[in-house]
Tab-separated table of C-alpha atoms and ligand atoms in Angstrom:
chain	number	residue	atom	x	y	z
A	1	UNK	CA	176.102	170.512	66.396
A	2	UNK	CA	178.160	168.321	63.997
A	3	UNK	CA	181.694	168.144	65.523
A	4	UNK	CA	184.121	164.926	65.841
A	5	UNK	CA	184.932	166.257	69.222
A	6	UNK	CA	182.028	166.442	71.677
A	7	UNK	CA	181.696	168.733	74.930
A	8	UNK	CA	180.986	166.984	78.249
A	9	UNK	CA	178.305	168.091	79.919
A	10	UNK	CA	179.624	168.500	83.745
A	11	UNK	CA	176.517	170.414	85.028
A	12	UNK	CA	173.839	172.315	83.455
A	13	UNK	CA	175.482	175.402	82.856
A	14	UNK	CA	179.633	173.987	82.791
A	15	UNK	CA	181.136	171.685	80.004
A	16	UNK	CA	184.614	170.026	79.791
A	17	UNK	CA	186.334	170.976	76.722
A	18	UNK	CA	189.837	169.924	77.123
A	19	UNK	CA	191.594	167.468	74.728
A	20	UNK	CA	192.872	163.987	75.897
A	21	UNK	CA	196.866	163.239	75.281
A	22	UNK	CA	196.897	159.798	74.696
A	23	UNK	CA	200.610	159.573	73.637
A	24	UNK	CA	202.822	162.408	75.924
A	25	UNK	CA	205.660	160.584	76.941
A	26	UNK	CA	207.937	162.850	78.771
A	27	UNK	CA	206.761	166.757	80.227
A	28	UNK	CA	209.924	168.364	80.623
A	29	UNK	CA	211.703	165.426	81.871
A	30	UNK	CA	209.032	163.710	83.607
A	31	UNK	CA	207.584	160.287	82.437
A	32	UNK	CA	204.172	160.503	81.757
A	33	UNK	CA	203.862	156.739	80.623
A	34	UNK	CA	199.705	157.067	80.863
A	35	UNK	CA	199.753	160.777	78.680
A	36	UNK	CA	197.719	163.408	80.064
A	37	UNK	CA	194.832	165.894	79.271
A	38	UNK	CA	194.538	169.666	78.755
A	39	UNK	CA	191.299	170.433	80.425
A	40	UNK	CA	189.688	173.478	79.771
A	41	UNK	CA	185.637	174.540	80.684
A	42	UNK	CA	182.881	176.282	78.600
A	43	UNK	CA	180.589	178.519	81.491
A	44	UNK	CA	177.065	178.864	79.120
A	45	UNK	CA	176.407	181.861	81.726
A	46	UNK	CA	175.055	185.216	80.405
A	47	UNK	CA	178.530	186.146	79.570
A	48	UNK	CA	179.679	183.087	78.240
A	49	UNK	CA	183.279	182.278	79.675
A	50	UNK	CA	186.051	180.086	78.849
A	51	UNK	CA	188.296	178.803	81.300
A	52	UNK	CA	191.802	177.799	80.290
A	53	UNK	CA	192.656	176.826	76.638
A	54	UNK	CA	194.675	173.761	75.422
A	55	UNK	CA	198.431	172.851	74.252
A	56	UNK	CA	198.505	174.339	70.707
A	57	UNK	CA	198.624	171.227	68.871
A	58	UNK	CA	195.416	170.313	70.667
A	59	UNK	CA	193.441	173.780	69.412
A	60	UNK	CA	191.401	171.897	66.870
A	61	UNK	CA	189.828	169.487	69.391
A	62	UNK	CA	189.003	172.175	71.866
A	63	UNK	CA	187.503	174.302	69.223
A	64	UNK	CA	185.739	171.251	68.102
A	65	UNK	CA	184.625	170.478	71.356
A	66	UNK	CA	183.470	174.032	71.900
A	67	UNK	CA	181.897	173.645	68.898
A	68	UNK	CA	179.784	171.042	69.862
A	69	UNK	CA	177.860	173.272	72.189
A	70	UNK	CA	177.898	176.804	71.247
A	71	UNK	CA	179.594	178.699	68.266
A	72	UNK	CA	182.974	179.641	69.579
A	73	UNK	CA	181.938	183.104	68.589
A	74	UNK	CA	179.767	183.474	71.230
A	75	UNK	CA	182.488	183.250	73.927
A	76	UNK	CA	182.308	186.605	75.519
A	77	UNK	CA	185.571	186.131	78.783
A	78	UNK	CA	188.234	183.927	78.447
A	79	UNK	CA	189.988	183.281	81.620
A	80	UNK	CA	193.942	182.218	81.901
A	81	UNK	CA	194.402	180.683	85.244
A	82	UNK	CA	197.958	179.490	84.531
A	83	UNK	CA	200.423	180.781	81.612
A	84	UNK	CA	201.972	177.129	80.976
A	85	UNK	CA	201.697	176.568	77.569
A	86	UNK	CA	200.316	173.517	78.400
A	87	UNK	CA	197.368	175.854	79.363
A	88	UNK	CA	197.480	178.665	77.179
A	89	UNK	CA	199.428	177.472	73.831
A	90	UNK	CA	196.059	178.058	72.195
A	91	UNK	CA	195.281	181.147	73.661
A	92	UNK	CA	196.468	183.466	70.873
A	93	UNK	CA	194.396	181.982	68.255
A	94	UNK	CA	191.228	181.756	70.523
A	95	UNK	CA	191.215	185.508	71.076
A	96	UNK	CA	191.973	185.793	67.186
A	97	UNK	CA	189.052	183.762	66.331
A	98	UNK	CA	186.371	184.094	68.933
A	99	UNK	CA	187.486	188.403	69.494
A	100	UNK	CA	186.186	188.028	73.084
A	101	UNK	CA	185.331	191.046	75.019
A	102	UNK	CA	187.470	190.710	77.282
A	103	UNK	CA	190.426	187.837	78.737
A	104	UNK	CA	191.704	187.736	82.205
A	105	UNK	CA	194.890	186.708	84.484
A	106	UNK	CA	196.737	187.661	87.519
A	107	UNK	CA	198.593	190.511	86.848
A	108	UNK	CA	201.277	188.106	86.682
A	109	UNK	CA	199.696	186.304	83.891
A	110	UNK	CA	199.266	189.203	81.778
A	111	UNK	CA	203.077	189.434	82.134
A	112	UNK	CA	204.385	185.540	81.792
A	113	UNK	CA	201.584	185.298	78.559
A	114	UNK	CA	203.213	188.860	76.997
A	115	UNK	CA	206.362	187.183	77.528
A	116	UNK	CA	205.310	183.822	75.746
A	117	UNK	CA	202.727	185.037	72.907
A	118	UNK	CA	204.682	189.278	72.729
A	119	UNK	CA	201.535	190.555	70.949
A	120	UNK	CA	198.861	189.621	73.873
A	121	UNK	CA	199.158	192.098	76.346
A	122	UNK	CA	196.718	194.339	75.250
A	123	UNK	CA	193.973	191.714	74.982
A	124	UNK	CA	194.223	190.935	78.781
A	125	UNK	CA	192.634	192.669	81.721
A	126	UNK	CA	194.833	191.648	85.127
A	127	UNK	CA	192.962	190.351	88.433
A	128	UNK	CA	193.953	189.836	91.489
A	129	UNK	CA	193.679	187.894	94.796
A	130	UNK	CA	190.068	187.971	96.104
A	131	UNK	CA	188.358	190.046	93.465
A	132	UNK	CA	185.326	188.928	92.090
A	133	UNK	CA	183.855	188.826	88.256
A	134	UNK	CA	180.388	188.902	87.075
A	135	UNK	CA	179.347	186.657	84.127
A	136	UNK	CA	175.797	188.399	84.543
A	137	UNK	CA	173.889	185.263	86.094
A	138	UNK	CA	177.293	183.648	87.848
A	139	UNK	CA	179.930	185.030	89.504
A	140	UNK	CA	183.569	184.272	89.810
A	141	UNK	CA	186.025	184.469	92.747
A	142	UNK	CA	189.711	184.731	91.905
A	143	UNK	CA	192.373	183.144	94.000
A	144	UNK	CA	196.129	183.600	93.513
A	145	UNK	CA	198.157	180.635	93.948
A	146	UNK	CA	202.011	181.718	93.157
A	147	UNK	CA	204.214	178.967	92.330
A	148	UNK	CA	201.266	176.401	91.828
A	149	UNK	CA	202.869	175.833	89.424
A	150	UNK	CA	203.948	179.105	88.577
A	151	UNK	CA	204.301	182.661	89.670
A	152	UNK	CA	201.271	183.593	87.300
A	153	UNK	CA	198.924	180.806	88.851
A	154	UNK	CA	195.447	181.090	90.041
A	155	UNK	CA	192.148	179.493	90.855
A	156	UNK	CA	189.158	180.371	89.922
A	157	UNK	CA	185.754	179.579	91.677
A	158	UNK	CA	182.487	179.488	89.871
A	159	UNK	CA	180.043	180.449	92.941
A	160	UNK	CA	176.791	179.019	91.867
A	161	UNK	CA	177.793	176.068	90.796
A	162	UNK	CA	180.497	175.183	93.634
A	163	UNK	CA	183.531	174.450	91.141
A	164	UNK	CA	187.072	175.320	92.161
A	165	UNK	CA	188.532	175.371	88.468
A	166	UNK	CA	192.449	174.918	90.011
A	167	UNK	CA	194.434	174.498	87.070
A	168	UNK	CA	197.922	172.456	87.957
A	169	UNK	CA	197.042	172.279	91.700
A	170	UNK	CA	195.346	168.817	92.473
A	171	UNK	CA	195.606	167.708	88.662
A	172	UNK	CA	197.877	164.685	87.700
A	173	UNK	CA	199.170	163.798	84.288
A	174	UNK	CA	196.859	160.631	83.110
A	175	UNK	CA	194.501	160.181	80.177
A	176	UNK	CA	192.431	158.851	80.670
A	177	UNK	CA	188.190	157.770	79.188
A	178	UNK	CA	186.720	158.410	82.573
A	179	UNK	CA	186.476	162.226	83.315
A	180	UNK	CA	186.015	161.755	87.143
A	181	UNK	CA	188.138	160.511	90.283
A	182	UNK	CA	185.507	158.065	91.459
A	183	UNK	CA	185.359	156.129	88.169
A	184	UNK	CA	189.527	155.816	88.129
A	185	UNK	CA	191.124	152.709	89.610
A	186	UNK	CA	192.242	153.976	93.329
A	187	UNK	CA	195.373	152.450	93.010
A	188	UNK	CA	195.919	154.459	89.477
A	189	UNK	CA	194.327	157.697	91.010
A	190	UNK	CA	196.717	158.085	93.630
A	191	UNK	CA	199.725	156.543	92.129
A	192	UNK	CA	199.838	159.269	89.369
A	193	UNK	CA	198.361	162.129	91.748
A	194	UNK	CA	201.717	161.638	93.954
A	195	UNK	CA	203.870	161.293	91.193
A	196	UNK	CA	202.626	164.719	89.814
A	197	UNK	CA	202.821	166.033	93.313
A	198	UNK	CA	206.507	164.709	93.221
A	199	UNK	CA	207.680	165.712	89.932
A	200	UNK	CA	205.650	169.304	89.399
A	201	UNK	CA	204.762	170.345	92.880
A	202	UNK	CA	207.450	169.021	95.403
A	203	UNK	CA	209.474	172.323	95.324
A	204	UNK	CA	206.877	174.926	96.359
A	205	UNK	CA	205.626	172.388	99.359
A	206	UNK	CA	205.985	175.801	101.612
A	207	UNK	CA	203.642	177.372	99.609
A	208	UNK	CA	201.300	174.657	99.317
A	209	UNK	CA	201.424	174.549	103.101
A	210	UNK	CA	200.257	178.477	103.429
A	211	UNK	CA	197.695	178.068	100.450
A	212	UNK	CA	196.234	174.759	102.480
A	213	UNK	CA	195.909	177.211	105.589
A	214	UNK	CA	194.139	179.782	103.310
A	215	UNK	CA	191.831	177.397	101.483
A	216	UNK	CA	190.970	176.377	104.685
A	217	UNK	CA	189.894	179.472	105.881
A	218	UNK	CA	187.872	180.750	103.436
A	219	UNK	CA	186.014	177.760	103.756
A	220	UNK	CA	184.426	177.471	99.922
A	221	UNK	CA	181.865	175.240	99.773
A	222	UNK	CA	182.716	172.423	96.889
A	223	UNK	CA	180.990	170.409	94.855
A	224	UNK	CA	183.716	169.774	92.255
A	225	UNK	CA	187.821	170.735	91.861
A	226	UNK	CA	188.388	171.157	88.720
A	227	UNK	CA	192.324	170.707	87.665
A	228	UNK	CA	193.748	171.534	84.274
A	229	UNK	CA	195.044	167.753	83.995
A	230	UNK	CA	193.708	164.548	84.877
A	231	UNK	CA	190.507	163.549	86.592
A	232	UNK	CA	187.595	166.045	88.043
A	233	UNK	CA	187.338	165.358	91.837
A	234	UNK	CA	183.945	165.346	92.698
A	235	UNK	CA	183.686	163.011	95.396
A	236	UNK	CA	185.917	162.726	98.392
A	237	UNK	CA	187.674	165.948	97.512
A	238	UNK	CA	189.194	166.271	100.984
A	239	UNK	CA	191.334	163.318	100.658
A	240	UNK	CA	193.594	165.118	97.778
A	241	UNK	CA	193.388	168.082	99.984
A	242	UNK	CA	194.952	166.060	102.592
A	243	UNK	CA	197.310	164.150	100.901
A	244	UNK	CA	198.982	167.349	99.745
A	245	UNK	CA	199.024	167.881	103.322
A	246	UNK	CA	200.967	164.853	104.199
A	247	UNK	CA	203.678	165.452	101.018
A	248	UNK	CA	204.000	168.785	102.030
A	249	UNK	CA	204.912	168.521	105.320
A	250	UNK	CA	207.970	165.908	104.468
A	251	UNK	CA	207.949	164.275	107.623
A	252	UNK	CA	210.514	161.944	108.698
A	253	UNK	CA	208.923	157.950	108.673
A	254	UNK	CA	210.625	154.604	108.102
A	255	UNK	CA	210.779	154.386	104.762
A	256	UNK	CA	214.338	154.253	102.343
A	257	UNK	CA	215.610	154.431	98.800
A	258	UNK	CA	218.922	153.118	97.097
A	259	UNK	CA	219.492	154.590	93.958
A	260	UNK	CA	222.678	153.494	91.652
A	261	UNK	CA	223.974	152.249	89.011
A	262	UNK	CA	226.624	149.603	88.066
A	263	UNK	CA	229.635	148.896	85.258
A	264	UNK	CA	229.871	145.072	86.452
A	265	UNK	CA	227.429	144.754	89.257
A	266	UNK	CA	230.143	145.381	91.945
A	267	UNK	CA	228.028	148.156	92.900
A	268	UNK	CA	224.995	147.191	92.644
A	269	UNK	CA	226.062	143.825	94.823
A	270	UNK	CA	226.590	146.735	97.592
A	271	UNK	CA	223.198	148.416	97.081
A	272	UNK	CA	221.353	144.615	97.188
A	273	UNK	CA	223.263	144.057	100.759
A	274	UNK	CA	222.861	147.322	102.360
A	275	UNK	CA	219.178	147.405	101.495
A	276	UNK	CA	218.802	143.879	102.893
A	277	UNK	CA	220.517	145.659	106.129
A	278	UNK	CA	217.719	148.094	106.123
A	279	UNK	CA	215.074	145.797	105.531
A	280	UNK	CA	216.328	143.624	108.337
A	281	UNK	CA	215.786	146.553	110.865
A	282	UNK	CA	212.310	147.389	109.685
A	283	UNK	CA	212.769	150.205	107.074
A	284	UNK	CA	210.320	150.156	104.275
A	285	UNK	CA	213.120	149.713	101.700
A	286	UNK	CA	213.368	150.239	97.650
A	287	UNK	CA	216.619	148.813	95.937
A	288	UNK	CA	216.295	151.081	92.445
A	289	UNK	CA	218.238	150.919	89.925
A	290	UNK	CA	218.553	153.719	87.328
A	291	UNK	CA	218.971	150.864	84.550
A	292	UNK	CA	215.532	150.237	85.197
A	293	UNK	CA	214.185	153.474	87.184
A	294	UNK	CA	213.005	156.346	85.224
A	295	UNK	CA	214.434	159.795	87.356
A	296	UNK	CA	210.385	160.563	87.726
A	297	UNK	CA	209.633	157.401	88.937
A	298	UNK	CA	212.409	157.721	91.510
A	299	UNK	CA	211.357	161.385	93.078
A	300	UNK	CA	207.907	159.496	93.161
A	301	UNK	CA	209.516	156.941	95.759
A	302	UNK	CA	211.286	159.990	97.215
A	303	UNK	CA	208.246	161.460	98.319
A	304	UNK	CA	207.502	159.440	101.146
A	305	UNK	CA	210.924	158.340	102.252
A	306	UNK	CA	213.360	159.706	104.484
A	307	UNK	CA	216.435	158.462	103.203
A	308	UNK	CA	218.183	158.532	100.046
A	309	UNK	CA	221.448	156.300	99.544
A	310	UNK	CA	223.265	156.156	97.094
A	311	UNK	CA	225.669	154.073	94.814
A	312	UNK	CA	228.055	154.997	92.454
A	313	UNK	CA	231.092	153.404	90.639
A	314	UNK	CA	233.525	155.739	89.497
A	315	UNK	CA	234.108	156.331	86.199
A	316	UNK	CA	237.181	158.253	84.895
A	317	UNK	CA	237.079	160.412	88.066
A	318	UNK	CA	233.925	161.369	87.710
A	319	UNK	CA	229.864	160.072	89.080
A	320	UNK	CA	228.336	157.732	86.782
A	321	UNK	CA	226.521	159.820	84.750
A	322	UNK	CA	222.702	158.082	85.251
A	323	UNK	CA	223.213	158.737	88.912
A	324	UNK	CA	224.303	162.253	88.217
A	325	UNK	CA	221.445	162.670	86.150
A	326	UNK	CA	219.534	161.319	88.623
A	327	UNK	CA	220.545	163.627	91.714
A	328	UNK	CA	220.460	166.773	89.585
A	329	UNK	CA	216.902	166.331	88.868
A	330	UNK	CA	216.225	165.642	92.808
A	331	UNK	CA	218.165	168.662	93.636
A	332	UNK	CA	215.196	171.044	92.124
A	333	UNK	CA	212.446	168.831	93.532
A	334	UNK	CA	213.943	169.616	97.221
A	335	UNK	CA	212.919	167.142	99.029
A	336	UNK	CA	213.386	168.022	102.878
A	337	UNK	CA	214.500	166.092	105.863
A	338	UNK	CA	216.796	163.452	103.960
A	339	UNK	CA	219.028	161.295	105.954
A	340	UNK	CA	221.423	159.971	103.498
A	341	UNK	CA	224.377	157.439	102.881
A	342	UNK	CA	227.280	157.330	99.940
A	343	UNK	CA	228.503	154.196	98.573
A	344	UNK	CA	229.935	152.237	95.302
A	345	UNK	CA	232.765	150.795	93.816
A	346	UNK	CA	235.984	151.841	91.898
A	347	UNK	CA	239.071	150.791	90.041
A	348	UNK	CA	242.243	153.023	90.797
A	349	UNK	CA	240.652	155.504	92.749
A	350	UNK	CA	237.290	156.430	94.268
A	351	UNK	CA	236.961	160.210	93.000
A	352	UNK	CA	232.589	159.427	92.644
A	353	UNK	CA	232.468	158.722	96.511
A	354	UNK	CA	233.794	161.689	97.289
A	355	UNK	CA	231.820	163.787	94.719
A	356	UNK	CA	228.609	162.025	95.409
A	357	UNK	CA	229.059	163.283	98.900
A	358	UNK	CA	230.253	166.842	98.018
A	359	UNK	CA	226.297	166.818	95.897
A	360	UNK	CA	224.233	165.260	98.130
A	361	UNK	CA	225.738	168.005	101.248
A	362	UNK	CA	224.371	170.553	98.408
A	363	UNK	CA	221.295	168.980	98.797
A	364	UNK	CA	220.931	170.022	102.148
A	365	UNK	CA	220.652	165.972	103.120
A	366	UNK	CA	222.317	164.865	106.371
A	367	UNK	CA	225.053	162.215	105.970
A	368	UNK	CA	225.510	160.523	109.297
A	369	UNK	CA	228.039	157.661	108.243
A	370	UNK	CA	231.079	157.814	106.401
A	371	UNK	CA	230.575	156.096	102.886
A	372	UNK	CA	231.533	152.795	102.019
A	373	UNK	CA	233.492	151.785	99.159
A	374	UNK	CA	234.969	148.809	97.899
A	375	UNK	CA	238.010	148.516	95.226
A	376	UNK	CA	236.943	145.940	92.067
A	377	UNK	CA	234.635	143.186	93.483
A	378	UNK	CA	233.285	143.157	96.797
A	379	UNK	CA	233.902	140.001	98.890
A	380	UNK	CA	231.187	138.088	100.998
A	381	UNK	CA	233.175	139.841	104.015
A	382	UNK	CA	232.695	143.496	102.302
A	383	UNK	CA	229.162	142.683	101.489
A	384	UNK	CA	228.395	141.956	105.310
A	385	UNK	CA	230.075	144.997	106.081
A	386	UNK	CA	227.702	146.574	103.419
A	387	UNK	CA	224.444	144.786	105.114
A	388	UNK	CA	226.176	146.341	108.422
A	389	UNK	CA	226.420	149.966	106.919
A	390	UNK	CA	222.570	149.718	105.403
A	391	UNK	CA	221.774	148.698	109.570
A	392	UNK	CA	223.628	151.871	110.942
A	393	UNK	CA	221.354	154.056	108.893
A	394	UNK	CA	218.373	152.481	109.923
A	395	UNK	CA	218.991	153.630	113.514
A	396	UNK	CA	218.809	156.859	112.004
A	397	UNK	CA	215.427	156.311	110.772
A	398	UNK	CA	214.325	154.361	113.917
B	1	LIG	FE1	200.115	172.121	83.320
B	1	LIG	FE2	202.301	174.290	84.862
B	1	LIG	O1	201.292	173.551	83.457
């Protein structure tokens, strides 16, 4: 058919007909320097099925997409695996236009997309963990994932054709030409799958630890994971299976992060000499500062590390605000098993130190060592004393 948007054909009876993001910049505070995409999937099975819509502004490429292939009319499910609006902004007008027979979610989902769209909840028939739905030729499995990413989330698996459809689980926020893992630069792949992990994911790591442990047992055999952003994985699967293992578990390794800022480098002369301290006892080290650090680029670096130190000056009694800024956002990514360290500089009195270290004990990190703080400019004697401090905490880490 004669549409600017075409459908990819994934298999012989699925089609990818998301819409690529070339220019999102920031998701709710995250930096999402390469965009993203809001995948969706057209099932051509006897009942013809949707799975997930798109962001609203991105309706008219889906539907063109869509288009492509079959008239949109034709669609006889639509399934809602995640309420996101990222998801399901164009939800409302795709029931409006194609007047499917029916459109599905947890029973969660029926109550998050009521809550978003008001008018909706009569269109949508709730599901729930394990039940099963018959598109006449095809069948799919439902899986409940709460808090992946939210309480509403699911999976759903296409039987015949082996595809875990997964929604925010295993996605990662990159658009991208290539619609598949193993045509993606490794380095890329992974680089933006963590920092999604980190950023999106991070808090529910208990969760993702149980639904591991269930996916595991139900033992589904794959041929493609389908996520609602980012790459398809279709080969090697098992290694983003595993990796959300590994950041899951949080376990302690040698591996550290200063984050700080500076008014006139005072402080940042403190972060350069206790990292060199660290680095000098072995610790995989990152000096990062926030003039230069995005917040999502930090909880990235986070992910894998078992300390985080940080540096503030004070500034009229009070945290600088980049590094407060900074630690709020880490607070709700709650990263476990953090060793930490205070530090900075200050004028006529050192109120940050104190409050820095009042924060970080709400952040359930340990704090081993008392800080370290140094009025106006350090000396080459303070800064050795510094490079002394950044050695102490390595023992904690060794
Ligand atoms: Fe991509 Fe939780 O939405």
């Amino acid at each position: 058919m004669d549409s600017p948007f075409q459908a990819i054909k994934i298999t012989d009876t699925v089609y990818w007909v998301g819409a690529i993001d070339w220019s999102l910049r920031d998701f709710h505070g995250y930096a999402t320097d390469n965009g993203t995409t809001y995948n969706a999937f057209l099932i051509l099975s006897d009942k013809i099925t949707l799975i997930d819509t798109v962001k609203a502004q991105y309706m008219d490429e889906m539907f063109s997409r869509i288009s492509s292939v079959i008239s949109p009319c034709e669609i006889d499910y639509i399934v809602s695996n995640h309420a996101e609006m990222d998801h399901s902004g164009s939800l409302p007008k795709a029931i409006e236009v194609i007047k499917p027979e029916k459109v599905f979610a947890s029973t969660r989902g029926k109550e998050a997309l009521s809550l978003h769209f008001h008018d909706i909840a009569q269109f949508i028939t709730p599901v729930k963990e394990g039940d099963s739905l018959s598109l006449g030729n095809m069948n799919l499995k439902f899986i409940e994932t709460p808090m992946l990413h939210w309480p509403d989330s699911m999976f759903s698996y296409l039987i015949e054709e082996q595809i875990l459809f997964s929604q925010d689980a295993f996605g990662m926020h990159l658009a991208s030409s290539r619609l598949y893992n193993d045509e993606i630069d490794e380095y890329v792949l992974y680089s933006e799958a963590a920092k999604y992990f980190a950023n999106i994911l991070m808090p529910y790591s208990k969760l993702i630890q149980n639904l591991l442990v269930k996916f595991k047992t139900l033992n589904l055999p794959i041929k493609l994971i389908a996520p609602d952003h980012g790459p398809l994985w279709r080969s090697n699967w098992h290694k983003i299976l595993d990796l959300y293992n590994d950041w899951s578990s949080h376990l302690k390794n040698k591996k550290a992060i200063i984050v700080y800022d500076t008014m006139w480098n005072s402080t940042e002369k403190m972060a350069k000499s206790i990292g060199d301290g660290l680095i000098s006892s072995g610790i995989d080290t990152k000096v990062l500062s926030l003039k230069s650090n995005h917040r999502s680029n930090i909880a990235t670096e986070l992910l894998n590390s078992s300390a985080l130190i940080t540096g503030s000056p004070t500034i009229n009694d009070n945290i600088f605000p980049t590094v407060l800024d900074a630690l709020s956002y880490l607070k709700g990514l709650k990263k476990q098993n953090l060793t930490g360290a205070v530090f900075g500089s200050f004028g006529w009195n050192g109120k940050a130190i104190d409050l820095l270290t009042d924060y970080m004990k709400q952040m359930n990190i340990e704090l081993p060592i008392e800080p370290i703080k140094f009025k106006y400019v350090p000396t080459a004697q303070d800064l050795l004393k510094c490079r002394e401090f950044g050695i102490k905490i390595a023992s904690f880490l060794n």
